[in-house]
Coordinates of C-alpha atoms in Angstrom, one line a residue:
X14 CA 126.5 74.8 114.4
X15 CA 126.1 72.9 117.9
X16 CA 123.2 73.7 120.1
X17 CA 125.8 75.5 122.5
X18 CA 127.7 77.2 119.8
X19 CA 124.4 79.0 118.7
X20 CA 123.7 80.0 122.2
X21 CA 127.2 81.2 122.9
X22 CA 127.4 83.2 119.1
X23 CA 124.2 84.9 119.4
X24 CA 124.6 86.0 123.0
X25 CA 128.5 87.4 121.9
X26 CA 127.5 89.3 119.2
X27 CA 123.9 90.3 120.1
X28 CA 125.6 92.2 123.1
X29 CA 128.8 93.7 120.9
X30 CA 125.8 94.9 118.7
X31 CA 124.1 97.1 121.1
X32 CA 127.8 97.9 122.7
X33 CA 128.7 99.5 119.7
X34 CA 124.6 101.6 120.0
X35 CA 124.5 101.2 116.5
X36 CA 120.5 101.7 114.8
X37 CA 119.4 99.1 113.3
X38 CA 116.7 96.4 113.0
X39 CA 117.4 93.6 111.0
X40 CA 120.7 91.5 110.6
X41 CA 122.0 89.4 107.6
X42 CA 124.3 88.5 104.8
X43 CA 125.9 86.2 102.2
X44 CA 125.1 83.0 102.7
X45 CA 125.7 80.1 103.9
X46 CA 128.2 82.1 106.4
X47 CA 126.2 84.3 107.7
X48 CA 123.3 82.2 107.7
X49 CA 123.4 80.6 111.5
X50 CA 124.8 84.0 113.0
X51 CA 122.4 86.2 111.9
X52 CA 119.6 83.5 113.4
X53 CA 121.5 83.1 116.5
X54 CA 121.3 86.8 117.0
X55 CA 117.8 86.8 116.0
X56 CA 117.1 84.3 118.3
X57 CA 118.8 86.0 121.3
X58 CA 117.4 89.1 120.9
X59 CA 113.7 88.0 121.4
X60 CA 114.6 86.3 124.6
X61 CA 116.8 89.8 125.5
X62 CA 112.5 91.4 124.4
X63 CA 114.3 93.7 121.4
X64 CA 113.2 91.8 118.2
X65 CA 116.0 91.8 115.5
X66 CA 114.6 89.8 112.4
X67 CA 117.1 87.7 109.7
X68 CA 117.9 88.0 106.0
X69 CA 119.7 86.0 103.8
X70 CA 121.4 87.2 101.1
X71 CA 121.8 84.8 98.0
X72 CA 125.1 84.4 96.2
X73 CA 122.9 84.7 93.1
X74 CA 119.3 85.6 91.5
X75 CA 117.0 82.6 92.0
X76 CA 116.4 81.1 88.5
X77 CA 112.2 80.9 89.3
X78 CA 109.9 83.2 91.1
X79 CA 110.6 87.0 91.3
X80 CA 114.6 86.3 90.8
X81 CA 115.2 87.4 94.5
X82 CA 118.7 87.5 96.0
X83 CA 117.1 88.4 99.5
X84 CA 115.0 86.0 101.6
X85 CA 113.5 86.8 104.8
X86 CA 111.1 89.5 103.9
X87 CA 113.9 92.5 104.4
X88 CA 111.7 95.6 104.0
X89 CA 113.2 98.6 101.6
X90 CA 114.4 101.5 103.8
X91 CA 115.4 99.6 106.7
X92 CA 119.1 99.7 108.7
X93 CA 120.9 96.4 108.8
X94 CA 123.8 95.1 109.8
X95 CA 125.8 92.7 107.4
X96 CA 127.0 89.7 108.9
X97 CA 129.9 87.4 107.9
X98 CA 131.4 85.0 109.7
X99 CA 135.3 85.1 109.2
X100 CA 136.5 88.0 107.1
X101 CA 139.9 87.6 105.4
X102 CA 139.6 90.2 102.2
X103 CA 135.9 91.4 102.7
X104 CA 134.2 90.8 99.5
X105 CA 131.9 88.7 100.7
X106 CA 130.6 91.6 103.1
X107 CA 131.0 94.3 100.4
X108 CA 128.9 91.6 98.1
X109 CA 126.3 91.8 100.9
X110 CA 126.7 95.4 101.6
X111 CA 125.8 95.9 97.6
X112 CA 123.1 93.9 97.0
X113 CA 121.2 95.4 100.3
X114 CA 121.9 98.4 99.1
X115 CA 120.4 97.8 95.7
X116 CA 117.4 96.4 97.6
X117 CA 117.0 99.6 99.5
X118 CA 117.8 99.2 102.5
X119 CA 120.7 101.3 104.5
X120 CA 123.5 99.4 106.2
X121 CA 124.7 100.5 109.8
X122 CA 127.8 98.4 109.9
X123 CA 129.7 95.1 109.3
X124 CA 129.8 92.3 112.0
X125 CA 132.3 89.6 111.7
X126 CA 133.0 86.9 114.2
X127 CA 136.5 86.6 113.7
X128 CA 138.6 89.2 111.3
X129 CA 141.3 87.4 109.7
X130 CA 143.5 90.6 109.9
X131 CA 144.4 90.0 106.3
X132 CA 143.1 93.8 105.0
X133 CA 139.1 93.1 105.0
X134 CA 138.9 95.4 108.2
X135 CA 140.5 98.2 106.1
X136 CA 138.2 97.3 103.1
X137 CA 135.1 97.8 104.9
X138 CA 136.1 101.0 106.9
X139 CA 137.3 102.4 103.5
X140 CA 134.2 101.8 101.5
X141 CA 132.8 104.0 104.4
X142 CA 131.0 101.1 107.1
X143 CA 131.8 100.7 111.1
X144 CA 133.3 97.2 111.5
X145 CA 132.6 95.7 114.8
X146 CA 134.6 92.2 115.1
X147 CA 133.7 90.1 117.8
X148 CA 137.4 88.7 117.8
X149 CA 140.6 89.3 115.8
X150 CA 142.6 86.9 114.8
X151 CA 145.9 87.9 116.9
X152 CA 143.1 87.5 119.9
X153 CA 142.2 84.2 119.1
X154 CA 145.5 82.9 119.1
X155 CA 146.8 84.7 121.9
X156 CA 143.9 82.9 124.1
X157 CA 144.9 79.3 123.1
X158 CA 148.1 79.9 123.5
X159 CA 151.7 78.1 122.9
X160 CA 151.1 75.1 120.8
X161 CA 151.2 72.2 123.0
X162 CA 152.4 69.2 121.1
X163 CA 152.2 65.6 122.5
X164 CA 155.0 63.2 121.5
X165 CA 153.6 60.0 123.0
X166 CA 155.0 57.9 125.6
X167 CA 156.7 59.1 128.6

């Protein structure tokens, strides 16, 4: 993700995070997605002076060391918000959601950058978790947009 694009991502959805008041302290989720999200809100929210720390979560148990599948020093007991970064079906969330769960830790919602509007949205809010999506799909499309095509020459 570009310098700007970090800056512009964590400023978004740090702010739809404390929009929506939701209590939490620490952000995260299924990598590689969620990864530079999670960091940009990190990173935002010490320069707003309300410290959110970053997780990852691993797609699978490491094969050496304690077998972790979280890395960031997530404590037990602690409110998070899973992060992914375009939800079409929301297993990759629910993944997440699980394995923070399993870990200990509570989960306040579901952040996605852009929901695909392709029933993730419904899976999360059925399995019981606030969905806050910084954009929809519909949304994205009705900014750009009719298609401009360029046929060349005059």
């Amino acid at each position: 993700m570009s310098a700007e694009g970090q800056f512009l991502v964590g400023s978004v959805a740090y702010r739809a995070l404390r929009d929506h008041e939701l209590e939490f302290s620490w952000v995260g989720g299924l990598t590689l997605g969620a990864d530079p999200i999670s960091y940009a809100i990190a990173h935002r929210s010490w320069m707003e002076g309300d410290p959110i720390e970053a997780f990852t979560v691993r797609k699978r148990a490491k094969l050496h060391g304690l077998g972790q599948r979280i890395e960031g020093g997530l404590p037990s007991a602690t409110p998070v918000v899973v992060v992914e970064d375009s939800m079409t079906s929301g297993s990759s969330a629910l993944e997440a959601v699980r394995v923070v769960e399993e870990h200990g830790a509570s989960v306040a919602a579901v952040l996605t950058l852009v929901d695909r509007q392709a029933g993730g949205g419904e899976a999360i809010r059925e399995a019981g978790y606030p969905l806050v999506a910084i954009y929809t799909a519909d949304e994205l499309l009705a900014a750009e947009g009719p298609a401009q095509v360029q046929t060349g020459g005059d």
